[in-house]
Amino acid sequence: MAVPAGVDGAMPYVEVSCRQGVGARRRRPLLDCVTVRFEDVRPVRPFRWPKGGCHFPGWYWAATTGQHVGFESWLERDRLVLMDFDPAVVGIASQPFWLHWHDGTRARRHAPDFFVRRADGSAVVVDVRADDQIAPRDAAAFEVTRSACTEAGWGFERVGRPEPVLLANVRWLSRYRHPRCRQDPVAARLMEVLAHPGPLLAGAGKAGDWLATLPVLFHLLWRQELAAVRLAVELMGPHTVVRLAGGVPNDRGAAAGSADGPDRRIPQEGC
């Protein structure tokens, strides 16, 4: 699909709101903007909390950047958590720009949900919408955005609802994402104990008192210095096998042994 012409008959235009200046905005041709650090820009539109509204906007503190990133729905928040967990992601911004074009009948614009910078320097523009919630007008906007991103040398993803088990596990670990959860002596002991893969609760017990070691263990899992076997397909629990990262992929590995202490499932968040 060819990229539709912008409102002046040229390439689509991007409107940017920069963090460096309050209210500072510029509208420029898309191809002039490919070197802009969109992961550092302010949202181009405000997040509103209308009374009686059906959406749930908010701000998520991203460990990746140490800053708050806005979202407009719980589905966007869930995707934010997963992006924050991804070690390949080094920058995230929400509503990074307006993309302007003409659809042959009238001028249109679309603000993608997220701009993601990866560790290799590449960029991905992300729109979040459930598969069953895409109206024809939205589908057209996504296709224009995809084509525009291709022209700019960026990736584009339209993502929907994430896998529920992986999301539940990562959301649990996200409670421990803040650096304050890392206690270096405890972390070193856990890494020593779990150099030999073993059950989560048993490993935490071998490293010390559970109240002191479990938060650090979850932080190391969030940081992916440790890895939980079958993280994407089984809810974490006391028998989940934990190992040093960089070995067997998360969805494979030895069966869990028996764990010391109570056999309880790690609870999941309600929202």
mmCIF file of C-alpha atoms in Angstrom:
data_model
loop_
_atom_site.group_PDB
_atom_site.id
_atom_site.type_symbol
_atom_site.label_atom_id
_atom_site.label_comp_id
_atom_site.label_asym_id
_atom_site.label_seq_id
_atom_site.Cartn_x
_atom_site.Cartn_y
_atom_site.Cartn_z
ATOM 1 C CA MET A 1 0.000 0.000 0.000
ATOM 2 C CA ALA A 2 1.379 3.390 -0.950
ATOM 3 C CA VAL A 3 1.642 5.987 1.761
ATOM 4 C CA PRO A 4 -1.161 8.537 1.213
ATOM 5 C CA ALA A 5 -0.089 12.086 0.553
ATOM 6 C CA GLY A 6 0.092 14.577 3.388
ATOM 7 C CA VAL A 7 -2.169 17.573 3.617
ATOM 8 C CA ASP A 8 0.120 19.512 1.276
ATOM 9 C CA GLY A 9 0.424 16.718 -1.275
ATOM 10 C CA ALA A 10 3.811 15.531 0.038
ATOM 11 C CA MET A 11 4.743 12.814 2.482
ATOM 12 C CA PRO A 12 2.722 12.527 5.725
ATOM 13 C CA TYR A 13 3.599 15.105 8.335
ATOM 14 C CA VAL A 14 4.510 14.466 11.940
ATOM 15 C CA GLU A 15 3.614 16.907 14.707
ATOM 16 C CA VAL A 16 5.927 16.714 17.717
ATOM 17 C CA SER A 17 5.613 18.020 21.269
ATOM 18 C CA CYS A 18 9.094 18.173 22.813
ATOM 19 C CA ARG A 19 9.956 17.638 26.492
ATOM 20 C CA GLN A 20 12.508 20.429 26.242
ATOM 21 C CA GLY A 21 9.832 23.121 25.927
ATOM 22 C CA VAL A 22 6.337 23.400 27.376
ATOM 23 C CA GLY A 23 3.884 23.495 24.502
ATOM 24 C CA ALA A 24 6.666 23.486 21.916
ATOM 25 C CA ARG A 25 5.353 21.782 18.791
ATOM 26 C CA ARG A 26 6.572 21.504 15.233
ATOM 27 C CA ARG A 27 4.963 20.005 12.174
ATOM 28 C CA ARG A 28 7.470 18.608 9.718
ATOM 29 C CA PRO A 29 7.590 16.063 6.871
ATOM 30 C CA LEU A 30 7.919 12.528 8.212
ATOM 31 C CA LEU A 31 11.256 11.810 6.572
ATOM 32 C CA ASP A 32 12.739 14.896 8.228
ATOM 33 C CA CYS A 33 11.915 13.418 11.643
ATOM 34 C CA VAL A 34 13.517 9.995 11.528
ATOM 35 C CA THR A 35 16.448 11.036 13.744
ATOM 36 C CA VAL A 36 14.236 12.612 16.428
ATOM 37 C CA ARG A 37 14.478 10.831 19.778
ATOM 38 C CA PHE A 38 10.755 10.213 20.034
ATOM 39 C CA GLU A 39 11.366 8.096 23.124
ATOM 40 C CA ASP A 40 12.061 11.412 24.918
ATOM 41 C CA VAL A 41 9.089 13.509 23.733
ATOM 42 C CA ARG A 42 6.006 14.497 25.693
ATOM 43 C CA PRO A 43 2.622 13.025 24.764
ATOM 44 C CA VAL A 44 1.031 15.098 22.019
ATOM 45 C CA ARG A 45 -2.371 14.919 23.681
ATOM 46 C CA PRO A 46 -3.378 14.925 27.346
ATOM 47 C CA PHE A 47 -4.645 11.905 29.264
ATOM 48 C CA ARG A 48 -8.141 12.636 30.538
ATOM 49 C CA TRP A 49 -10.217 11.015 33.250
ATOM 50 C CA PRO A 50 -13.812 11.874 32.292
ATOM 51 C CA LYS A 51 -16.477 11.228 34.884
ATOM 52 C CA GLY A 52 -18.324 8.042 34.032
ATOM 53 C CA GLY A 53 -15.863 7.222 31.259
ATOM 54 C CA CYS A 54 -15.331 3.621 30.150
ATOM 55 C CA HIS A 55 -11.555 3.943 29.763
ATOM 56 C CA PHE A 56 -8.962 3.666 32.513
ATOM 57 C CA PRO A 57 -6.048 6.019 31.760
ATOM 58 C CA GLY A 58 -3.128 6.414 34.094
ATOM 59 C CA TRP A 59 0.631 6.596 34.483
ATOM 60 C CA TYR A 60 2.991 3.652 34.781
ATOM 61 C CA TRP A 61 6.459 4.038 36.288
ATOM 62 C CA ALA A 62 8.815 2.281 33.862
ATOM 63 C CA ALA A 63 11.952 0.758 35.345
ATOM 64 C CA THR A 64 13.469 0.896 31.844
ATOM 65 C CA THR A 65 13.539 4.697 31.802
ATOM 66 C CA GLY A 66 12.966 5.679 35.436
ATOM 67 C CA GLN A 67 10.048 7.842 34.255
ATOM 68 C CA HIS A 68 6.266 7.654 34.133
ATOM 69 C CA VAL A 69 4.671 6.633 30.830
ATOM 70 C CA GLY A 70 1.009 7.334 30.175
ATOM 71 C CA PHE A 71 -1.616 4.835 29.059
ATOM 72 C CA GLU A 72 -5.261 5.200 28.054
ATOM 73 C CA SER A 73 -6.595 1.737 28.889
ATOM 74 C CA TRP A 74 -5.732 -1.313 30.935
ATOM 75 C CA LEU A 75 -4.817 -3.073 27.694
ATOM 76 C CA GLU A 76 -2.233 -0.381 26.986
ATOM 77 C CA ARG A 77 -0.997 -0.647 30.569
ATOM 78 C CA ASP A 78 -0.553 -4.405 30.185
ATOM 79 C CA ARG A 79 1.510 -3.868 27.047
ATOM 80 C CA LEU A 80 3.574 -1.263 28.873
ATOM 81 C CA VAL A 81 4.409 -3.793 31.583
ATOM 82 C CA LEU A 82 5.532 -6.335 28.985
ATOM 83 C CA MET A 83 7.636 -3.749 27.135
ATOM 84 C CA ASP A 84 9.203 -2.667 30.416
ATOM 85 C CA PHE A 85 10.097 -6.334 31.058
ATOM 86 C CA ASP A 86 11.718 -6.724 27.623
ATOM 87 C CA PRO A 87 15.523 -6.350 27.976
ATOM 88 C CA ALA A 88 15.770 -5.276 24.332
ATOM 89 C CA VAL A 89 13.716 -2.140 25.064
ATOM 90 C CA VAL A 90 15.689 0.917 26.257
ATOM 91 C CA GLY A 91 13.159 3.724 25.686
ATOM 92 C CA ILE A 92 9.358 4.111 25.704
ATOM 93 C CA ALA A 93 7.137 7.130 25.076
ATOM 94 C CA SER A 94 3.348 7.291 24.821
ATOM 95 C CA GLN A 95 1.396 9.274 22.205
ATOM 96 C CA PRO A 96 4.736 10.394 20.702
ATOM 97 C CA PHE A 97 3.485 12.291 17.653
ATOM 98 C CA TRP A 98 0.544 13.096 15.406
ATOM 99 C CA LEU A 99 0.762 11.568 11.962
ATOM 100 C CA HIS A 100 -1.127 13.761 9.437
ATOM 101 C CA TRP A 101 -2.268 12.647 5.976
ATOM 102 C CA HIS A 102 -5.108 13.059 3.496
ATOM 103 C CA ASP A 103 -7.286 10.057 2.699
ATOM 104 C CA GLY A 104 -8.474 11.449 -0.619
ATOM 105 C CA THR A 105 -11.559 12.986 0.936
ATOM 106 C CA ARG A 106 -10.388 14.817 4.033
ATOM 107 C CA ALA A 107 -7.394 15.484 6.236
ATOM 108 C CA ARG A 108 -6.831 12.911 8.960
ATOM 109 C CA ARG A 109 -4.444 12.401 11.838
ATOM 110 C CA HIS A 110 -3.490 9.569 14.186
ATOM 111 C CA ALA A 111 -1.416 9.469 17.371
ATOM 112 C CA PRO A 112 0.185 6.016 17.786
ATOM 113 C CA ASP A 113 0.076 4.629 21.318
ATOM 114 C CA PHE A 114 3.819 4.109 21.865
ATOM 115 C CA PHE A 115 7.235 4.725 20.393
ATOM 116 C CA VAL A 116 9.805 2.120 21.472
ATOM 117 C CA ARG A 117 13.563 2.362 21.130
ATOM 118 C CA ARG A 118 15.522 -0.878 21.157
ATOM 119 C CA ALA A 119 19.040 -1.526 22.407
ATOM 120 C CA ASP A 120 20.345 -1.925 18.842
ATOM 121 C CA GLY A 121 19.139 1.603 17.992
ATOM 122 C CA SER A 122 16.126 0.485 15.954
ATOM 123 C CA ALA A 123 12.656 1.866 16.591
ATOM 124 C CA VAL A 124 9.177 0.365 16.698
ATOM 125 C CA VAL A 125 5.874 2.258 16.679
ATOM 126 C CA VAL A 126 3.170 0.360 18.572
ATOM 127 C CA ASP A 127 -0.610 0.649 18.428
ATOM 128 C CA VAL A 128 -2.619 -1.308 21.002
ATOM 129 C CA ARG A 129 -6.094 -2.485 20.066
ATOM 130 C CA ALA A 130 -7.906 -5.760 20.711
ATOM 131 C CA ASP A 131 -8.627 -7.773 17.573
ATOM 132 C CA ASP A 132 -12.402 -7.469 18.033
ATOM 133 C CA GLN A 133 -12.278 -3.696 18.625
ATOM 134 C CA ILE A 134 -10.881 -2.511 15.285
ATOM 135 C CA ALA A 135 -13.322 -0.389 13.299
ATOM 136 C CA PRO A 136 -12.703 0.173 9.552
ATOM 137 C CA ARG A 137 -11.553 3.734 10.259
ATOM 138 C CA ASP A 138 -9.029 2.431 12.806
ATOM 139 C CA ALA A 139 -7.807 -0.294 10.447
ATOM 140 C CA ALA A 140 -7.157 2.339 7.770
ATOM 141 C CA ALA A 141 -5.202 4.486 10.252
ATOM 142 C CA PHE A 142 -3.090 1.489 11.290
ATOM 143 C CA GLU A 143 -2.261 0.684 7.657
ATOM 144 C CA VAL A 144 -1.247 4.271 6.926
ATOM 145 C CA THR A 145 0.912 4.244 10.064
ATOM 146 C CA ARG A 146 2.498 0.933 9.056
ATOM 147 C CA SER A 147 3.336 2.245 5.577
ATOM 148 C CA ALA A 148 4.680 5.506 6.980
ATOM 149 C CA CYS A 149 6.888 3.630 9.461
ATOM 150 C CA THR A 150 8.258 1.485 6.645
ATOM 151 C CA GLU A 151 9.186 4.647 4.736
ATOM 152 C CA ALA A 152 10.905 5.990 7.861
ATOM 153 C CA GLY A 153 12.824 2.763 8.487
ATOM 154 C CA TRP A 154 10.890 2.000 11.679
ATOM 155 C CA GLY A 155 9.033 -1.127 12.616
ATOM 156 C CA PHE A 156 5.308 -1.096 13.307
ATOM 157 C CA GLU A 157 3.215 -3.433 15.441
ATOM 158 C CA ARG A 158 -0.491 -3.474 16.113
ATOM 159 C CA VAL A 159 -0.846 -5.631 19.210
ATOM 160 C CA GLY A 160 -3.911 -6.919 21.022
ATOM 161 C CA ARG A 161 -4.522 -8.845 24.205
ATOM 162 C CA PRO A 162 -1.337 -10.524 25.504
ATOM 163 C CA GLU A 163 -1.072 -14.138 26.564
ATOM 164 C CA PRO A 164 -2.794 -14.256 29.963
ATOM 165 C CA VAL A 165 -0.335 -16.526 31.793
ATOM 166 C CA LEU A 166 2.748 -14.590 30.711
ATOM 167 C CA LEU A 167 1.020 -11.315 31.570
ATOM 168 C CA ALA A 168 -0.012 -12.552 35.024
ATOM 169 C CA ASN A 169 3.539 -13.637 35.818
ATOM 170 C CA VAL A 170 5.169 -10.460 34.521
ATOM 171 C CA ARG A 171 2.654 -8.250 36.325
ATOM 172 C CA TRP A 172 3.489 -10.040 39.551
ATOM 173 C CA LEU A 173 7.202 -9.490 38.974
ATOM 174 C CA SER A 174 6.571 -5.836 38.097
ATOM 175 C CA ARG A 175 5.698 -5.215 41.755
ATOM 176 C CA TYR A 176 9.410 -5.697 42.436
ATOM 177 C CA ARG A 177 10.805 -3.722 39.483
ATOM 178 C CA HIS A 178 12.101 -0.768 41.489
ATOM 179 C CA PRO A 179 15.865 -0.817 42.198
ATOM 180 C CA ARG A 180 15.146 -0.479 45.936
ATOM 181 C CA CYS A 181 14.154 -4.166 45.885
ATOM 182 C CA ARG A 182 17.721 -5.165 45.160
ATOM 183 C CA GLN A 183 19.826 -5.943 48.225
ATOM 184 C CA ASP A 184 23.264 -6.837 46.932
ATOM 185 C CA PRO A 185 24.344 -9.321 49.639
ATOM 186 C CA VAL A 186 21.028 -11.187 49.296
ATOM 187 C CA ALA A 187 21.214 -11.035 45.504
ATOM 188 C CA ALA A 188 24.712 -12.503 45.515
ATOM 189 C CA ARG A 189 23.594 -15.347 47.785
ATOM 190 C CA LEU A 190 20.567 -16.091 45.577
ATOM 191 C CA MET A 191 22.728 -16.164 42.457
ATOM 192 C CA GLU A 192 25.074 -18.573 44.201
ATOM 193 C CA VAL A 193 22.272 -20.868 45.383
ATOM 194 C CA LEU A 194 20.418 -20.829 42.034
ATOM 195 C CA ALA A 195 23.526 -21.508 39.977
ATOM 196 C CA HIS A 196 22.059 -24.993 40.354
ATOM 197 C CA PRO A 197 18.428 -24.734 39.114
ATOM 198 C CA GLY A 198 15.854 -25.465 41.773
ATOM 199 C CA PRO A 199 12.361 -24.660 43.085
ATOM 200 C CA LEU A 200 11.662 -21.004 43.723
ATOM 201 C CA LEU A 201 10.632 -21.209 47.365
ATOM 202 C CA ALA A 202 13.325 -23.714 48.300
ATOM 203 C CA GLY A 203 16.008 -21.557 46.705
ATOM 204 C CA ALA A 204 14.779 -18.480 48.544
ATOM 205 C CA GLY A 205 14.854 -20.444 51.801
ATOM 206 C CA LYS A 206 18.412 -21.625 51.242
ATOM 207 C CA ALA A 207 19.520 -18.038 50.684
ATOM 208 C CA GLY A 208 18.031 -16.804 53.958
ATOM 209 C CA ASP A 209 14.754 -15.779 55.523
ATOM 210 C CA TRP A 210 11.919 -15.800 52.983
ATOM 211 C CA LEU A 211 10.745 -12.318 53.988
ATOM 212 C CA ALA A 212 14.163 -10.948 53.048
ATOM 213 C CA THR A 213 14.999 -13.126 50.054
ATOM 214 C CA LEU A 214 11.732 -13.385 48.104
ATOM 215 C CA PRO A 215 11.487 -9.682 47.136
ATOM 216 C CA VAL A 216 15.089 -9.775 45.927
ATOM 217 C CA LEU A 217 14.484 -13.018 44.035
ATOM 218 C CA PHE A 218 11.459 -11.495 42.270
ATOM 219 C CA HIS A 219 13.523 -8.412 41.423
ATOM 220 C CA LEU A 220 16.235 -10.603 39.890
ATOM 221 C CA LEU A 221 13.560 -12.407 37.877
ATOM 222 C CA TRP A 222 12.227 -9.041 36.702
ATOM 223 C CA ARG A 223 15.761 -7.977 35.752
ATOM 224 C CA GLN A 224 16.189 -11.367 34.060
ATOM 225 C CA GLU A 225 19.386 -12.059 35.911
ATOM 226 C CA LEU A 226 17.461 -15.132 37.018
ATOM 227 C CA ALA A 227 14.948 -16.950 34.829
ATOM 228 C CA ALA A 228 11.801 -18.870 35.705
ATOM 229 C CA VAL A 229 11.292 -22.024 33.646
ATOM 230 C CA ARG A 230 7.998 -22.075 31.686
ATOM 231 C CA LEU A 231 7.235 -18.465 32.586
ATOM 232 C CA ALA A 232 4.990 -18.051 29.540
ATOM 233 C CA VAL A 233 2.872 -21.173 30.079
ATOM 234 C CA GLU A 234 2.580 -21.794 33.841
ATOM 235 C CA LEU A 235 1.674 -19.511 36.713
ATOM 236 C CA MET A 236 4.612 -19.097 39.054
ATOM 237 C CA GLY A 237 4.430 -20.927 42.327
ATOM 238 C CA PRO A 238 6.702 -22.389 44.995
ATOM 239 C CA HIS A 239 7.698 -25.301 42.718
ATOM 240 C CA THR A 240 8.625 -23.128 39.711
ATOM 241 C CA VAL A 241 12.185 -23.943 38.683
ATOM 242 C CA VAL A 242 14.480 -20.920 38.813
ATOM 243 C CA ARG A 243 17.954 -20.784 37.306
ATOM 244 C CA LEU A 244 20.593 -18.322 36.224
ATOM 245 C CA ALA A 245 19.565 -16.543 33.035
ATOM 246 C CA GLY A 246 21.213 -17.457 29.749
ATOM 247 C CA GLY A 247 20.710 -21.223 29.871
ATOM 248 C CA VAL A 248 17.588 -23.193 28.995
ATOM 249 C CA PRO A 249 14.804 -20.985 27.521
ATOM 250 C CA ASN A 250 11.986 -19.998 29.869
ATOM 251 C CA ASP A 251 9.496 -22.423 28.362
ATOM 252 C CA ARG A 252 11.710 -25.491 28.767
ATOM 253 C CA GLY A 253 13.694 -27.115 31.508
ATOM 254 C CA ALA A 254 13.736 -29.771 34.199
ATOM 255 C CA ALA A 255 10.680 -30.572 36.234
ATOM 256 C CA ALA A 256 10.401 -28.772 39.527
ATOM 257 C CA GLY A 257 11.366 -30.592 42.667
ATOM 258 C CA SER A 258 9.618 -30.321 45.989
ATOM 259 C CA ALA A 259 9.758 -26.996 47.812
ATOM 260 C CA ASP A 260 10.270 -26.386 51.477
ATOM 261 C CA GLY A 261 7.506 -24.545 53.252
ATOM 262 C CA PRO A 262 3.819 -24.039 52.417
ATOM 263 C CA ASP A 263 2.580 -25.140 48.989
ATOM 264 C CA ARG A 264 0.837 -21.912 47.948
ATOM 265 C CA ARG A 265 0.280 -20.357 44.559
ATOM 266 C CA ILE A 266 1.698 -16.872 44.074
ATOM 267 C CA PRO A 267 -1.365 -14.596 44.064
ATOM 268 C CA GLN A 268 -2.277 -12.526 41.017
ATOM 269 C CA GLU A 269 -3.184 -8.859 40.959
ATOM 270 C CA GLY A 270 -6.803 -7.879 40.591
ATOM 271 C CA CYS A 271 -6.128 -4.905 38.327
#
